[in-house]
Amino acid sequence: PLPIVQQLIGLAELEDRQIVLEPSAGTGNIAAELVKSNVTVHCYELLEKNYIKLTNQGIYHSVKNCDFLAAEPEPIYDRIVM
């Protein structure tokens, strides 16, 4: 629900232009709200159907179709929000 997502984002204490990872983005409920916070959003999503939806939204810096637990970590993120 949107109020929960907004509370989660508030707890993340985001700052403009930070790089944020949503490691299990699903259909983008959290990631889409993150974009509104003026941050760069990277998404990982395992399910191909959700990956396609995220990609088609065209609002994320990157979308990877993979299991984030098996991904090689990249030390570029200011926050991880999920």
PDB file of N, CA and C in Angstrom:
ATOM      1  N   PRO A   1       0.823  -1.202   0.000  1.00  0.00           N
ATOM      2  CA  PRO A   1       0.000   0.000   0.000  1.00  0.00           C
ATOM      3  C   PRO A   1       0.871   1.272   0.000  1.00  0.00           C
ATOM      4  N   LEU A   2       0.399   2.279  -0.681  1.00  0.00           N
ATOM      5  CA  LEU A   2       1.150   3.523  -0.834  1.00  0.00           C
ATOM      6  C   LEU A   2       1.585   4.141   0.497  1.00  0.00           C
ATOM      7  N   PRO A   3       0.754   4.211   1.524  1.00  0.00           N
ATOM      8  CA  PRO A   3       1.212   4.806   2.787  1.00  0.00           C
ATOM      9  C   PRO A   3       2.406   4.052   3.393  1.00  0.00           C
ATOM     10  N   ILE A   4       2.431   2.755   3.250  1.00  0.00           N
ATOM     11  CA  ILE A   4       3.551   1.958   3.768  1.00  0.00           C
ATOM     12  C   ILE A   4       4.809   2.240   2.954  1.00  0.00           C
ATOM     13  N   VAL A   5       4.672   2.304   1.622  1.00  0.00           N
ATOM     14  CA  VAL A   5       5.808   2.604   0.749  1.00  0.00           C
ATOM     15  C   VAL A   5       6.367   3.981   1.089  1.00  0.00           C
ATOM     16  N   GLN A   6       5.513   4.963   1.290  1.00  0.00           N
ATOM     17  CA  GLN A   6       5.966   6.306   1.634  1.00  0.00           C
ATOM     18  C   GLN A   6       6.682   6.333   2.979  1.00  0.00           C
ATOM     19  N   GLN A   7       6.192   5.554   3.930  1.00  0.00           N
ATOM     20  CA  GLN A   7       6.857   5.463   5.232  1.00  0.00           C
ATOM     21  C   GLN A   7       8.231   4.813   5.067  1.00  0.00           C
ATOM     22  N   LEU A   8       8.313   3.753   4.284  1.00  0.00           N
ATOM     23  CA  LEU A   8       9.580   3.068   4.024  1.00  0.00           C
ATOM     24  C   LEU A   8      10.590   4.029   3.408  1.00  0.00           C
ATOM     25  N   ILE A   9      10.163   4.790   2.424  1.00  0.00           N
ATOM     26  CA  ILE A   9      11.058   5.739   1.762  1.00  0.00           C
ATOM     27  C   ILE A   9      11.497   6.833   2.729  1.00  0.00           C
ATOM     28  N   GLY A  10      10.603   7.267   3.592  1.00  0.00           N
ATOM     29  CA  GLY A  10      10.981   8.249   4.609  1.00  0.00           C
ATOM     30  C   GLY A  10      12.056   7.719   5.544  1.00  0.00           C
ATOM     31  N   LEU A  11      11.949   6.465   5.920  1.00  0.00           N
ATOM     32  CA  LEU A  11      12.942   5.849   6.801  1.00  0.00           C
ATOM     33  C   LEU A  11      14.304   5.701   6.124  1.00  0.00           C
ATOM     34  N   ALA A  12      14.315   5.649   4.794  1.00  0.00           N
ATOM     35  CA  ALA A  12      15.570   5.498   4.055  1.00  0.00           C
ATOM     36  C   ALA A  12      16.393   6.786   4.047  1.00  0.00           C
ATOM     37  N   GLU A  13      15.793   7.911   4.429  1.00  0.00           N
ATOM     38  CA  GLU A  13      16.486   9.198   4.490  1.00  0.00           C
ATOM     39  C   GLU A  13      17.251   9.483   3.194  1.00  0.00           C
ATOM     40  N   LEU A  14      16.534   9.447   2.087  1.00  0.00           N
ATOM     41  CA  LEU A  14      17.131   9.662   0.774  1.00  0.00           C
ATOM     42  C   LEU A  14      17.539  11.115   0.582  1.00  0.00           C
ATOM     43  N   GLU A  15      18.600  11.287  -0.193  1.00  0.00           N
ATOM     44  CA  GLU A  15      19.058  12.612  -0.583  1.00  0.00           C
ATOM     45  C   GLU A  15      19.075  12.677  -2.108  1.00  0.00           C
ATOM     46  N   ASP A  16      18.893  13.872  -2.649  1.00  0.00           N
ATOM     47  CA  ASP A  16      18.899  14.045  -4.104  1.00  0.00           C
ATOM     48  C   ASP A  16      20.120  13.393  -4.733  1.00  0.00           C
ATOM     49  N   ARG A  17      19.869  12.753  -5.854  1.00  0.00           N
ATOM     50  CA  ARG A  17      20.890  12.167  -6.725  1.00  0.00           C
ATOM     51  C   ARG A  17      21.604  10.955  -6.134  1.00  0.00           C
ATOM     52  N   GLN A  18      21.104  10.385  -5.050  1.00  0.00           N
ATOM     53  CA  GLN A  18      21.695   9.148  -4.559  1.00  0.00           C
ATOM     54  C   GLN A  18      21.370   8.019  -5.533  1.00  0.00           C
ATOM     55  N   ILE A  19      22.136   6.959  -5.442  1.00  0.00           N
ATOM     56  CA  ILE A  19      21.900   5.773  -6.258  1.00  0.00           C
ATOM     57  C   ILE A  19      21.284   4.719  -5.349  1.00  0.00           C
ATOM     58  N   VAL A  20      20.109   4.239  -5.740  1.00  0.00           N
ATOM     59  CA  VAL A  20      19.327   3.340  -4.890  1.00  0.00           C
ATOM     60  C   VAL A  20      19.037   2.050  -5.639  1.00  0.00           C
ATOM     61  N   LEU A  21      19.195   0.930  -4.946  1.00  0.00           N
ATOM     62  CA  LEU A  21      18.877  -0.389  -5.492  1.00  0.00           C
ATOM     63  C   LEU A  21      17.578  -0.893  -4.885  1.00  0.00           C
ATOM     64  N   GLU A  22      16.677  -1.361  -5.743  1.00  0.00           N
ATOM     65  CA  GLU A  22      15.497  -2.114  -5.303  1.00  0.00           C
ATOM     66  C   GLU A  22      15.754  -3.535  -5.774  1.00  0.00           C
ATOM     67  N   PRO A  23      16.220  -4.423  -4.882  1.00  0.00           N
ATOM     68  CA  PRO A  23      16.723  -5.729  -5.302  1.00  0.00           C
ATOM     69  C   PRO A  23      15.680  -6.792  -5.615  1.00  0.00           C
ATOM     70  N   SER A  24      14.447  -6.516  -5.354  1.00  0.00           N
ATOM     71  CA  SER A  24      13.380  -7.461  -5.679  1.00  0.00           C
ATOM     72  C   SER A  24      12.159  -6.625  -6.045  1.00  0.00           C
ATOM     73  N   ALA A  25      12.240  -5.979  -7.208  1.00  0.00           N
ATOM     74  CA  ALA A  25      11.351  -4.872  -7.545  1.00  0.00           C
ATOM     75  C   ALA A  25       9.907  -5.257  -7.842  1.00  0.00           C
ATOM     76  N   GLY A  26       9.634  -6.512  -8.119  1.00  0.00           N
ATOM     77  CA  GLY A  26       8.252  -6.905  -8.398  1.00  0.00           C
ATOM     78  C   GLY A  26       7.679  -6.116  -9.552  1.00  0.00           C
ATOM     79  N   THR A  27       6.537  -5.504  -9.342  1.00  0.00           N
ATOM     80  CA  THR A  27       5.909  -4.707 -10.403  1.00  0.00           C
ATOM     81  C   THR A  27       6.247  -3.219 -10.290  1.00  0.00           C
ATOM     82  N   GLY A  28       7.073  -2.853  -9.321  1.00  0.00           N
ATOM     83  CA  GLY A  28       7.566  -1.489  -9.248  1.00  0.00           C
ATOM     84  C   GLY A  28       6.886  -0.574  -8.258  1.00  0.00           C
ATOM     85  N   ASN A  29       6.113  -1.092  -7.330  1.00  0.00           N
ATOM     86  CA  ASN A  29       5.409  -0.217  -6.385  1.00  0.00           C
ATOM     87  C   ASN A  29       6.371   0.651  -5.570  1.00  0.00           C
ATOM     88  N   ILE A  30       7.455   0.065  -5.090  1.00  0.00           N
ATOM     89  CA  ILE A  30       8.436   0.840  -4.325  1.00  0.00           C
ATOM     90  C   ILE A  30       9.313   1.641  -5.279  1.00  0.00           C
ATOM     91  N   ALA A  31       9.807   0.997  -6.324  1.00  0.00           N
ATOM     92  CA  ALA A  31      10.737   1.644  -7.250  1.00  0.00           C
ATOM     93  C   ALA A  31      10.144   2.899  -7.886  1.00  0.00           C
ATOM     94  N   ALA A  32       8.886   2.854  -8.270  1.00  0.00           N
ATOM     95  CA  ALA A  32       8.245   4.015  -8.904  1.00  0.00           C
ATOM     96  C   ALA A  32       8.164   5.192  -7.934  1.00  0.00           C
ATOM     97  N   GLU A  33       7.922   4.929  -6.673  1.00  0.00           N
ATOM     98  CA  GLU A  33       7.899   6.000  -5.672  1.00  0.00           C
ATOM     99  C   GLU A  33       9.304   6.525  -5.407  1.00  0.00           C
ATOM    100  N   LEU A  34      10.308   5.631  -5.474  1.00  0.00           N
ATOM    101  CA  LEU A  34      11.691   6.076  -5.303  1.00  0.00           C
ATOM    102  C   LEU A  34      12.069   7.095  -6.369  1.00  0.00           C
ATOM    103  N   VAL A  35      11.644   6.867  -7.596  1.00  0.00           N
ATOM    104  CA  VAL A  35      11.953   7.781  -8.701  1.00  0.00           C
ATOM    105  C   VAL A  35      11.463   9.190  -8.382  1.00  0.00           C
ATOM    106  N   LYS A  36      10.336   9.297  -7.725  1.00  0.00           N
ATOM    107  CA  LYS A  36       9.772  10.606  -7.363  1.00  0.00           C
ATOM    108  C   LYS A  36      10.626  11.346  -6.342  1.00  0.00           C
ATOM    109  N   SER A  37      11.568  10.637  -5.718  1.00  0.00           N
ATOM    110  CA  SER A  37      12.435  11.232  -4.694  1.00  0.00           C
ATOM    111  C   SER A  37      13.718  11.807  -5.279  1.00  0.00           C
ATOM    112  N   ASN A  38      13.788  11.925  -6.611  1.00  0.00           N
ATOM    113  CA  ASN A  38      14.946  12.495  -7.296  1.00  0.00           C
ATOM    114  C   ASN A  38      16.223  11.700  -7.024  1.00  0.00           C
ATOM    115  N   VAL A  39      16.097  10.370  -7.056  1.00  0.00           N
ATOM    116  CA  VAL A  39      17.252   9.486  -6.945  1.00  0.00           C
ATOM    117  C   VAL A  39      17.329   8.625  -8.201  1.00  0.00           C
ATOM    118  N   THR A  40      18.487   8.043  -8.430  1.00  0.00           N
ATOM    119  CA  THR A  40      18.689   7.119  -9.535  1.00  0.00           C
ATOM    120  C   THR A  40      18.349   5.719  -9.041  1.00  0.00           C
ATOM    121  N   VAL A  41      17.427   5.052  -9.723  1.00  0.00           N
ATOM    122  CA  VAL A  41      16.930   3.761  -9.252  1.00  0.00           C
ATOM    123  C   VAL A  41      17.385   2.635 -10.178  1.00  0.00           C
ATOM    124  N   HIS A  42      18.001   1.626  -9.574  1.00  0.00           N
ATOM    125  CA  HIS A  42      18.367   0.392 -10.261  1.00  0.00           C
ATOM    126  C   HIS A  42      17.465  -0.709  -9.701  1.00  0.00           C
ATOM    127  N   CYS A  43      16.947  -1.561 -10.569  1.00  0.00           N
ATOM    128  CA  CYS A  43      16.053  -2.644 -10.146  1.00  0.00           C
ATOM    129  C   CYS A  43      16.619  -4.003 -10.547  1.00  0.00           C
ATOM    130  N   TYR A  44      16.449  -4.962  -9.679  1.00  0.00           N
ATOM    131  CA  TYR A  44      16.643  -6.376 -10.000  1.00  0.00           C
ATOM    132  C   TYR A  44      15.278  -7.028  -9.867  1.00  0.00           C
ATOM    133  N   GLU A  45      14.950  -7.907 -10.784  1.00  0.00           N
ATOM    134  CA  GLU A  45      13.691  -8.647 -10.697  1.00  0.00           C
ATOM    135  C   GLU A  45      13.861 -10.010 -11.332  1.00  0.00           C
ATOM    136  N   LEU A  46      13.516 -11.043 -10.594  1.00  0.00           N
ATOM    137  CA  LEU A  46      13.684 -12.419 -11.036  1.00  0.00           C
ATOM    138  C   LEU A  46      12.622 -12.847 -12.041  1.00  0.00           C
ATOM    139  N   LEU A  47      11.364 -12.488 -11.819  1.00  0.00           N
ATOM    140  CA  LEU A  47      10.277 -12.943 -12.687  1.00  0.00           C
ATOM    141  C   LEU A  47      10.272 -12.162 -14.000  1.00  0.00           C
ATOM    142  N   GLU A  48      10.326 -12.879 -15.106  1.00  0.00           N
ATOM    143  CA  GLU A  48      10.427 -12.230 -16.412  1.00  0.00           C
ATOM    144  C   GLU A  48       9.249 -11.300 -16.690  1.00  0.00           C
ATOM    145  N   LYS A  49       8.045 -11.718 -16.319  1.00  0.00           N
ATOM    146  CA  LYS A  49       6.857 -10.884 -16.543  1.00  0.00           C
ATOM    147  C   LYS A  49       7.008  -9.528 -15.854  1.00  0.00           C
ATOM    148  N   ASN A  50       7.477  -9.531 -14.615  1.00  0.00           N
ATOM    149  CA  ASN A  50       7.684  -8.284 -13.884  1.00  0.00           C
ATOM    150  C   ASN A  50       8.854  -7.493 -14.460  1.00  0.00           C
ATOM    151  N   TYR A  51       9.908  -8.185 -14.851  1.00  0.00           N
ATOM    152  CA  TYR A  51      11.061  -7.536 -15.480  1.00  0.00           C
ATOM    153  C   TYR A  51      10.625  -6.762 -16.727  1.00  0.00           C
ATOM    154  N   ILE A  52       9.810  -7.380 -17.548  1.00  0.00           N
ATOM    155  CA  ILE A  52       9.323  -6.726 -18.767  1.00  0.00           C
ATOM    156  C   ILE A  52       8.498  -5.491 -18.413  1.00  0.00           C
ATOM    157  N   LYS A  53       7.636  -5.614 -17.416  1.00  0.00           N
ATOM    158  CA  LYS A  53       6.811  -4.468 -16.997  1.00  0.00           C
ATOM    159  C   LYS A  53       7.691  -3.314 -16.515  1.00  0.00           C
ATOM    160  N   LEU A  54       8.678  -3.629 -15.694  1.00  0.00           N
ATOM    161  CA  LEU A  54       9.588  -2.603 -15.186  1.00  0.00           C
ATOM    162  C   LEU A  54      10.340  -1.923 -16.327  1.00  0.00           C
ATOM    163  N   THR A  55      10.840  -2.714 -17.249  1.00  0.00           N
ATOM    164  CA  THR A  55      11.581  -2.183 -18.391  1.00  0.00           C
ATOM    165  C   THR A  55      10.693  -1.275 -19.232  1.00  0.00           C
ATOM    166  N   ASN A  56       9.461  -1.700 -19.464  1.00  0.00           N
ATOM    167  CA  ASN A  56       8.533  -0.920 -20.284  1.00  0.00           C
ATOM    168  C   ASN A  56       8.133   0.403 -19.632  1.00  0.00           C
ATOM    169  N   GLN A  57       8.244   0.500 -18.308  1.00  0.00           N
ATOM    170  CA  GLN A  57       7.923   1.758 -17.639  1.00  0.00           C
ATOM    171  C   GLN A  57       8.913   2.854 -18.034  1.00  0.00           C
ATOM    172  N   GLY A  58      10.150   2.478 -18.335  1.00  0.00           N
ATOM    173  CA  GLY A  58      11.134   3.425 -18.834  1.00  0.00           C
ATOM    174  C   GLY A  58      11.546   4.521 -17.869  1.00  0.00           C
ATOM    175  N   ILE A  59      11.404   4.303 -16.579  1.00  0.00           N
ATOM    176  CA  ILE A  59      11.726   5.357 -15.608  1.00  0.00           C
ATOM    177  C   ILE A  59      12.915   5.009 -14.719  1.00  0.00           C
ATOM    178  N   TYR A  60      13.489   3.831 -14.903  1.00  0.00           N
ATOM    179  CA  TYR A  60      14.588   3.380 -14.047  1.00  0.00           C
ATOM    180  C   TYR A  60      15.913   3.452 -14.790  1.00  0.00           C
ATOM    181  N   HIS A  61      16.980   3.683 -14.046  1.00  0.00           N
ATOM    182  CA  HIS A  61      18.303   3.753 -14.659  1.00  0.00           C
ATOM    183  C   HIS A  61      18.690   2.406 -15.268  1.00  0.00           C
ATOM    184  N   SER A  62      18.407   1.338 -14.530  1.00  0.00           N
ATOM    185  CA  SER A  62      18.659  -0.004 -15.068  1.00  0.00           C
ATOM    186  C   SER A  62      17.684  -0.993 -14.440  1.00  0.00           C
ATOM    187  N   VAL A  63      17.381  -2.028 -15.214  1.00  0.00           N
ATOM    188  CA  VAL A  63      16.543  -3.132 -14.745  1.00  0.00           C
ATOM    189  C   VAL A  63      17.242  -4.417 -15.169  1.00  0.00           C
ATOM    190  N   LYS A  64      17.542  -5.266 -14.196  1.00  0.00           N
ATOM    191  CA  LYS A  64      18.203  -6.534 -14.493  1.00  0.00           C
ATOM    192  C   LYS A  64      17.263  -7.679 -14.168  1.00  0.00           C
ATOM    193  N   ASN A  65      17.191  -8.635 -15.068  1.00  0.00           N
ATOM    194  CA  ASN A  65      16.365  -9.830 -14.894  1.00  0.00           C
ATOM    195  C   ASN A  65      17.235 -10.905 -14.253  1.00  0.00           C
ATOM    196  N   CYS A  66      17.313 -10.879 -12.921  1.00  0.00           N
ATOM    197  CA  CYS A  66      18.166 -11.837 -12.212  1.00  0.00           C
ATOM    198  C   CYS A  66      17.741 -11.929 -10.749  1.00  0.00           C
ATOM    199  N   ASP A  67      18.289 -12.929 -10.098  1.00  0.00           N
ATOM    200  CA  ASP A  67      18.113 -13.120  -8.660  1.00  0.00           C
ATOM    201  C   ASP A  67      19.192 -12.289  -7.969  1.00  0.00           C
ATOM    202  N   PHE A  68      18.808 -11.298  -7.205  1.00  0.00           N
ATOM    203  CA  PHE A  68      19.806 -10.424  -6.584  1.00  0.00           C
ATOM    204  C   PHE A  68      20.714 -11.179  -5.623  1.00  0.00           C
ATOM    205  N   LEU A  69      20.261 -12.289  -5.085  1.00  0.00           N
ATOM    206  CA  LEU A  69      21.111 -13.075  -4.182  1.00  0.00           C
ATOM    207  C   LEU A  69      22.258 -13.760  -4.933  1.00  0.00           C
ATOM    208  N   ALA A  70      22.093 -13.955  -6.229  1.00  0.00           N
ATOM    209  CA  ALA A  70      23.135 -14.581  -7.040  1.00  0.00           C
ATOM    210  C   ALA A  70      23.942 -13.544  -7.827  1.00  0.00           C
ATOM    211  N   ALA A  71      23.563 -12.283  -7.762  1.00  0.00           N
ATOM    212  CA  ALA A  71      24.239 -11.234  -8.528  1.00  0.00           C
ATOM    213  C   ALA A  71      25.562 -10.852  -7.871  1.00  0.00           C
ATOM    214  N   GLU A  72      26.501 -10.479  -8.704  1.00  0.00           N
ATOM    215  CA  GLU A  72      27.778  -9.978  -8.205  1.00  0.00           C
ATOM    216  C   GLU A  72      27.548  -8.583  -7.622  1.00  0.00           C
ATOM    217  N   PRO A  73      27.877  -8.381  -6.354  1.00  0.00           N
ATOM    218  CA  PRO A  73      27.600  -7.084  -5.739  1.00  0.00           C
ATOM    219  C   PRO A  73      28.420  -5.962  -6.385  1.00  0.00           C
ATOM    220  N   GLU A  74      27.785  -4.801  -6.502  1.00  0.00           N
ATOM    221  CA  GLU A  74      28.443  -3.612  -7.011  1.00  0.00           C
ATOM    222  C   GLU A  74      28.404  -2.556  -5.912  1.00  0.00           C
ATOM    223  N   PRO A  75      29.549  -2.113  -5.425  1.00  0.00           N
ATOM    224  CA  PRO A  75      29.556  -1.143  -4.309  1.00  0.00           C
ATOM    225  C   PRO A  75      29.303   0.285  -4.778  1.00  0.00           C
ATOM    226  N   ILE A  76      28.162   0.492  -5.440  1.00  0.00           N
ATOM    227  CA  ILE A  76      27.860   1.823  -5.970  1.00  0.00           C
ATOM    228  C   ILE A  76      26.601   2.416  -5.353  1.00  0.00           C
ATOM    229  N   TYR A  77      25.927   1.688  -4.503  1.00  0.00           N
ATOM    230  CA  TYR A  77      24.623   2.125  -4.023  1.00  0.00           C
ATOM    231  C   TYR A  77      24.729   2.897  -2.722  1.00  0.00           C
ATOM    232  N   ASP A  78      23.977   3.995  -2.657  1.00  0.00           N
ATOM    233  CA  ASP A  78      23.888   4.770  -1.421  1.00  0.00           C
ATOM    234  C   ASP A  78      22.846   4.175  -0.474  1.00  0.00           C
ATOM    235  N   ARG A  79      21.821   3.551  -1.061  1.00  0.00           N
ATOM    236  CA  ARG A  79      20.758   2.923  -0.276  1.00  0.00           C
ATOM    237  C   ARG A  79      20.263   1.665  -1.004  1.00  0.00           C
ATOM    238  N   ILE A  80      19.800   0.729  -0.220  1.00  0.00           N
ATOM    239  CA  ILE A  80      19.076  -0.438  -0.733  1.00  0.00           C
ATOM    240  C   ILE A  80      17.718  -0.397  -0.058  1.00  0.00           C
ATOM    241  N   VAL A  81      16.670  -0.326  -0.860  1.00  0.00           N
ATOM    242  CA  VAL A  81      15.315  -0.168  -0.319  1.00  0.00           C
ATOM    243  C   VAL A  81      14.456  -1.276  -0.897  1.00  0.00           C
ATOM    244  N   MET A  82      13.828  -2.054  -0.016  1.00  0.00           N
ATOM    245  CA  MET A  82      12.935  -3.114  -0.480  1.00  0.00           C
ATOM    246  C   MET A  82      11.866  -3.408   0.543  1.00  0.00           C
TER     247      MET A  82
END
